[in-house]
Amino acid sequence: MPLLPRRFERIKSVLNHRMSNLTILIEEVEKPHNLSAILRTCDAIGILEAHAIFREKRIPTFNSTAQGSQKWVKLKKHTCITEAIQELRNNRFKIYGTNLNKNAIDYRSLDYTGPTAFVMGAEKWGLSKSASELVDESIYIPMVGMVQSLNVSVASAILLFEALRQRKERNIVPSSGEGLSKNLYENTLFEWSYPEVASWCKEQGRKYPELSITGEILEDLPRIKELRY
Ligand code: SAM
């Protein structure tokens, strides 16, 4: 089916608000409704890519809570926490681990306007010892109830919306695509507009074709089954 200009405009308007310098790293969060709720929040905030570590061979599953947000937020899977945190650090992210221990700092007292990654722990166990040792700061959300912790998707939403609030206050929330490099913007625009063609190009090791201003593909591609567009 051809991509309708209205749909293309909608895709662009969402992409214009995406940020590559705010993210979340989830460590062995297992339940589909939690994973789904976290990605839905990432989509709402304007996060381009989230990161996750899953137990060996586990394939992440989403349920209706996601409302399709897993299509619009990339989920990068890592094999171990050390490698995941190192990659984020190499990309200049400051790493905030969520921890309910005594040394953690009230999340409201820190600044999240620079490249920020929140590390969220598993439903049952929280953050692993390695993750807690690797993060730059440990933060917590104060609570006064009987139950010891919040649901992980709720805690993720509180932290991400705080980061967004601070960025709004500083007037640094993107609205015209400035939250992504030109290359990342164009590649993501293509992937969101033509996911099947994008997968085929990747398989073929081909650059994505250029798009016209109204979203048409400006290249004659082979008429094969995989390329219905
Ligand atoms: N028993 C676990 C513990 O001691 O960490 C509880 C895990 S909690 C259900 C799952 C995750 O939600 C935590 O690892 C953390 O990422 C997040 N979380 C829950 N409550 C939080 C709070 N008050 N402050 C910060 N993060 C919280």
GROMACS .gro file of C-alpha atoms and ligand atoms in nm:
model
  256
    1MET     CA    1   0.000   0.000   0.000
    2PRO     CA    2   0.142   0.344  -0.084
    3LEU     CA    3   0.236   0.569   0.205
    4LEU     CA    4  -0.024   0.843   0.230
    5PRO     CA    5   0.110   1.199   0.259
    6ARG     CA    6  -0.094   1.245   0.579
    7ARG     CA    7   0.069   0.942   0.736
    8PHE     CA    8   0.413   1.066   0.628
    9GLU     CA    9   0.346   1.404   0.790
   10ARG     CA   10   0.239   1.231   1.112
   11ILE     CA   11   0.556   1.019   1.114
   12LYS     CA   12   0.769   1.331   1.065
   13SER     CA   13   0.592   1.524   1.338
   14VAL     CA   14   0.659   1.245   1.590
   15LEU     CA   15   1.019   1.204   1.477
   16ASN     CA   16   1.075   1.579   1.511
   17HIS     CA   17   1.034   1.539   1.889
   18ARG     CA   18   1.259   1.235   1.929
   19MET     CA   19   1.574   1.264   2.145
   20SER     CA   20   1.879   1.042   2.120
   21ASN     CA   21   2.028   1.175   2.446
   22LEU     CA   22   1.771   1.038   2.691
   23THR     CA   23   1.729   0.666   2.742
   24ILE     CA   24   1.654   0.381   2.974
   25LEU     CA   25   1.841   0.057   3.032
   26ILE     CA   26   1.628  -0.225   3.167
   27GLU     CA   27   1.805  -0.511   3.333
   28GLU     CA   28   1.615  -0.839   3.309
   29VAL     CA   29   1.268  -0.687   3.334
   30GLU     CA   30   1.070  -0.996   3.239
   31LYS     CA   31   0.698  -0.933   3.245
   32PRO     CA   32   0.546  -0.838   2.909
   33HIS     CA   33   0.311  -0.580   3.065
   34ASN     CA   34   0.604  -0.401   3.232
   35LEU     CA   35   0.818  -0.407   2.923
   36SER     CA   36   0.521  -0.283   2.720
   37ALA     CA   37   0.436  -0.004   2.964
   38ILE     CA   38   0.799   0.114   2.971
   39LEU     CA   39   0.822   0.133   2.593
   40ARG     CA   40   0.488   0.313   2.576
   41THR     CA   41   0.624   0.576   2.816
   42CYS     CA   42   0.945   0.605   2.611
   43ASP     CA   43   0.731   0.670   2.303
   44ALA     CA   44   0.529   0.934   2.486
   45ILE     CA   45   0.842   1.111   2.610
   46GLY     CA   46   1.016   1.112   2.271
   47ILE     CA   47   1.289   0.856   2.333
   48LEU     CA   48   1.443   0.718   2.018
   49GLU     CA   49   1.609   0.410   2.159
   50ALA     CA   50   1.584   0.209   2.481
   51HIS     CA   51   1.831  -0.057   2.594
   52ALA     CA   52   1.773  -0.393   2.757
   53ILE     CA   53   1.947  -0.693   2.896
   54PHE     CA   54   1.747  -1.014   2.887
   55ARG     CA   55   1.824  -1.349   3.034
   56GLU     CA   56   1.997  -1.580   2.791
   57LYS     CA   57   1.784  -1.679   2.489
   58ARG     CA   58   1.482  -1.491   2.618
   59ILE     CA   59   1.286  -1.318   2.344
   60PRO     CA   60   1.110  -1.006   2.472
   61THR     CA   61   0.734  -1.015   2.434
   62PHE     CA   62   0.490  -0.728   2.445
   63ASN     CA   63   0.119  -0.723   2.510
   64SER     CA   64  -0.164  -0.481   2.437
   65THR     CA   65  -0.031  -0.244   2.705
   66ALA     CA   66   0.234  -0.141   2.451
   67GLN     CA   67  -0.033  -0.017   2.204
   68GLY     CA   68   0.219  -0.073   1.927
   69SER     CA   69   0.484   0.154   2.081
   70GLN     CA   70   0.748  -0.117   2.030
   71LYS     CA   71   0.734  -0.026   1.658
   72TRP     CA   72   0.833   0.333   1.731
   73VAL     CA   73   1.097   0.291   2.003
   74LYS     CA   74   1.403   0.089   1.909
   75LEU     CA   75   1.498  -0.163   2.173
   76LYS     CA   76   1.868  -0.241   2.163
   77LYS     CA   77   1.946  -0.574   2.323
   78HIS     CA   78   2.275  -0.624   2.504
   79THR     CA   79   2.424  -0.944   2.633
   80CYS     CA   80   2.573  -0.811   2.954
   81ILE     CA   81   2.538  -0.511   3.180
   82THR     CA   82   2.908  -0.417   3.165
   83GLU     CA   83   2.900  -0.394   2.787
   84ALA     CA   84   2.569  -0.202   2.790
   85ILE     CA   85   2.689   0.057   3.041
   86GLN     CA   86   3.025   0.091   2.864
   87GLU     CA   87   2.851   0.158   2.534
   88LEU     CA   88   2.631   0.425   2.691
   89ARG     CA   89   2.929   0.580   2.865
   90ASN     CA   90   3.126   0.587   2.538
   91ASN     CA   91   2.835   0.786   2.399
   92ARG     CA   92   2.875   1.034   2.686
   93PHE     CA   93   2.566   0.927   2.880
   94LYS     CA   94   2.562   0.978   3.255
   95ILE     CA   95   2.434   0.658   3.411
   96TYR     CA   96   2.178   0.674   3.692
   97GLY     CA   97   2.106   0.346   3.865
   98THR     CA   98   1.780   0.312   4.056
   99ASN     CA   99   1.843   0.171   4.395
  100LEU     CA  100   1.659   0.152   4.720
  101ASN     CA  101   1.978   0.144   4.929
  102LYS     CA  102   2.095   0.397   5.187
  103ASN     CA  103   2.348   0.566   4.959
  104ALA     CA  104   2.097   0.654   4.691
  105ILE     CA  105   2.009   1.021   4.629
  106ASP     CA  106   1.658   1.164   4.599
  107TYR     CA  107   1.600   1.173   4.221
  108ARG     CA  108   1.461   1.531   4.240
  109SER     CA  109   1.796   1.677   4.339
  110LEU     CA  110   1.984   1.589   4.018
  111ASP     CA  111   2.010   1.735   3.672
  112TYR     CA  112   1.898   1.525   3.372
  113THR     CA  113   1.937   1.779   3.094
  114GLY     CA  114   2.260   1.626   2.959
  115PRO     CA  115   2.282   1.279   2.801
  116THR     CA  116   2.101   1.067   3.059
  117ALA     CA  117   2.042   0.693   3.101
  118PHE     CA  118   1.830   0.548   3.381
  119VAL     CA  119   1.904   0.186   3.472
  120MET     CA  120   1.599  -0.005   3.595
  121GLY     CA  121   1.611  -0.338   3.774
  122ALA     CA  122   1.420  -0.663   3.756
  123GLU     CA  123   1.075  -0.692   3.914
  124LYS     CA  124   1.188  -0.929   4.185
  125TRP     CA  125   1.553  -0.853   4.245
  126GLY     CA  126   1.612  -0.496   4.145
  127LEU     CA  127   1.950  -0.399   3.998
  128SER     CA  128   2.227  -0.656   3.993
  129LYS     CA  129   2.535  -0.597   4.208
  130SER     CA  130   2.744  -0.535   3.894
  131ALA     CA  131   2.501  -0.272   3.768
  132SER     CA  132   2.495  -0.096   4.104
  133GLU     CA  133   2.874  -0.082   4.107
  134LEU     CA  134   2.901   0.047   3.751
  135VAL     CA  135   2.655   0.337   3.759
  136ASP     CA  136   2.763   0.700   3.812
  137GLU     CA  137   2.493   0.779   4.070
  138SER     CA  138   2.231   0.580   4.256
  139ILE     CA  139   1.893   0.749   4.278
  140TYR     CA  140   1.560   0.667   4.442
  141ILE     CA  141   1.204   0.796   4.435
  142PRO     CA  142   1.094   0.868   4.793
  143MET     CA  143   0.796   0.666   4.919
  144VAL     CA  144   0.612   0.651   5.252
  145GLY     CA  145   0.388   0.345   5.204
  146MET     CA  146   0.390  -0.007   5.342
  147VAL     CA  147   0.517  -0.162   5.020
  148GLN     CA  148   0.893  -0.145   4.972
  149SER     CA  149   0.905  -0.042   4.605
  150LEU     CA  150   0.712   0.089   4.305
  151ASN     CA  151   0.628  -0.111   3.998
  152VAL     CA  152   0.925  -0.080   3.760
  153SER     CA  153   0.720   0.077   3.479
  154VAL     CA  154   0.579   0.337   3.718
  155ALA     CA  155   0.928   0.422   3.848
  156SER     CA  156   1.053   0.450   3.488
  157ALA     CA  157   0.772   0.691   3.400
  158ILE     CA  158   0.839   0.913   3.702
  159LEU     CA  159   1.209   0.944   3.618
  160LEU     CA  160   1.164   0.998   3.246
  161PHE     CA  161   0.895   1.262   3.296
  162GLU     CA  162   1.122   1.440   3.544
  163ALA     CA  163   1.397   1.448   3.280
  164LEU     CA  164   1.146   1.582   3.027
  165ARG     CA  165   1.020   1.844   3.275
  166GLN     CA  166   1.374   1.970   3.337
  167ARG     CA  167   1.445   1.984   2.965
  168LYS     CA  168   1.121   2.174   2.898
  169GLU     CA  169   1.215   2.423   3.166
  170ARG     CA  170   1.547   2.481   2.988
  171ASN     CA  171   1.376   2.497   2.652
  172ILE     CA  172   1.586   2.216   2.508
  173VAL     CA  173   1.316   1.968   2.408
  174PRO     CA  174   1.343   1.911   2.032
  175SER     CA  175   1.050   1.998   1.810
  176SER     CA  176   1.200   2.012   1.460
  177GLY     CA  177   1.426   1.708   1.448
  178GLU     CA  178   1.720   1.871   1.626
  179GLY     CA  179   1.728   1.591   1.885
  180LEU     CA  180   1.883   1.356   1.627
  181SER     CA  181   2.179   1.377   1.390
  182LYS     CA  182   2.078   1.433   1.024
  183ASN     CA  183   2.179   1.081   0.933
  184LEU     CA  184   1.989   0.922   1.220
  185TYR     CA  185   1.683   1.134   1.143
  186GLU     CA  186   1.680   1.035   0.775
  187ASN     CA  187   1.742   0.665   0.839
  188THR     CA  188   1.471   0.651   1.106
  189LEU     CA  189   1.228   0.839   0.882
  190PHE     CA  190   1.283   0.578   0.613
  191GLU     CA  191   1.250   0.284   0.856
  192TRP     CA  192   0.927   0.419   1.002
  193SER     CA  193   0.780   0.498   0.660
  194TYR     CA  194   0.884   0.179   0.480
  195PRO     CA  195   0.976  -0.089   0.737
  196GLU     CA  196   0.971  -0.376   0.486
  197VAL     CA  197   1.186  -0.195   0.232
  198ALA     CA  198   1.423  -0.093   0.512
  199SER     CA  199   1.466  -0.458   0.621
  200TRP     CA  200   1.524  -0.564   0.262
  201CYS     CA  201   1.787  -0.290   0.213
  202LYS     CA  202   1.963  -0.406   0.529
  203GLU     CA  203   1.965  -0.767   0.408
  204GLN     CA  204   2.105  -0.653   0.074
  205GLY     CA  205   2.360  -0.423   0.237
  206ARG     CA  206   2.208  -0.131   0.040
  207LYS     CA  207   2.174   0.231   0.140
  208TYR     CA  208   1.814   0.341   0.191
  209PRO     CA  209   1.671   0.516  -0.116
  210GLU     CA  210   1.599   0.887  -0.092
  211LEU     CA  211   1.247   1.010  -0.026
  212SER     CA  212   1.064   1.296  -0.190
  213ILE     CA  213   0.924   1.578   0.021
  214THR     CA  214   0.589   1.397   0.028
  215GLY     CA  215   0.747   1.063   0.123
  216GLU     CA  216   0.769   0.881  -0.210
  217ILE     CA  217   1.066   0.655  -0.275
  218LEU     CA  218   1.285   0.823  -0.539
  219GLU     CA  219   1.436   0.506  -0.683
  220ASP     CA  220   1.311   0.218  -0.895
  221LEU     CA  221   1.328  -0.085  -0.673
  222PRO     CA  222   1.273  -0.440  -0.802
  223ARG     CA  223   0.907  -0.547  -0.804
  224ILE     CA  224   0.936  -0.842  -0.568
  225LYS     CA  225   0.706  -0.981  -0.301
  226GLU     CA  226   0.912  -0.847  -0.009
  227LEU     CA  227   0.884  -0.495  -0.141
  228ARG     CA  228   0.519  -0.414  -0.128
  229TYR     CA  229   0.510  -0.041  -0.082
  230SAM     N1  230   1.317  -0.590   4.574
  230SAM     C1  231   1.363  -0.511   4.467
  230SAM     C2  232   1.475  -0.416   4.514
  230SAM     O1  233   1.514  -0.423   4.628
  230SAM     O2  234   1.528  -0.340   4.432
  230SAM     C3  235   1.246  -0.432   4.413
  230SAM     C4  236   1.253  -0.417   4.268
  230SAM     S1  237   1.138  -0.301   4.204
  230SAM     C5  238   0.989  -0.384   4.203
  230SAM     C6  239   1.186  -0.304   4.035
  230SAM     C7  240   1.259  -0.182   3.991
  230SAM     O3  241   1.173  -0.069   3.991
  230SAM     C8  242   1.379  -0.140   4.073
  230SAM     O4  243   1.494  -0.215   4.042
  230SAM     C9  244   1.394   0.005   4.028
  230SAM     O5  245   1.454   0.011   3.902
  230SAM    C10  246   1.249   0.049   4.016
  230SAM     N2  247   1.198   0.111   4.140
  230SAM    C11  248   1.095   0.068   4.216
  230SAM     N3  249   1.074   0.150   4.318
  230SAM    C12  250   1.165   0.250   4.308
  230SAM    C13  251   1.194   0.368   4.384
  230SAM     N4  252   1.124   0.400   4.489
  230SAM     N5  253   1.295   0.446   4.341
  230SAM    C14  254   1.366   0.416   4.230
  230SAM     N6  255   1.343   0.307   4.156
  230SAM    C15  256   1.244   0.225   4.193
   0.00000   0.00000   0.00000
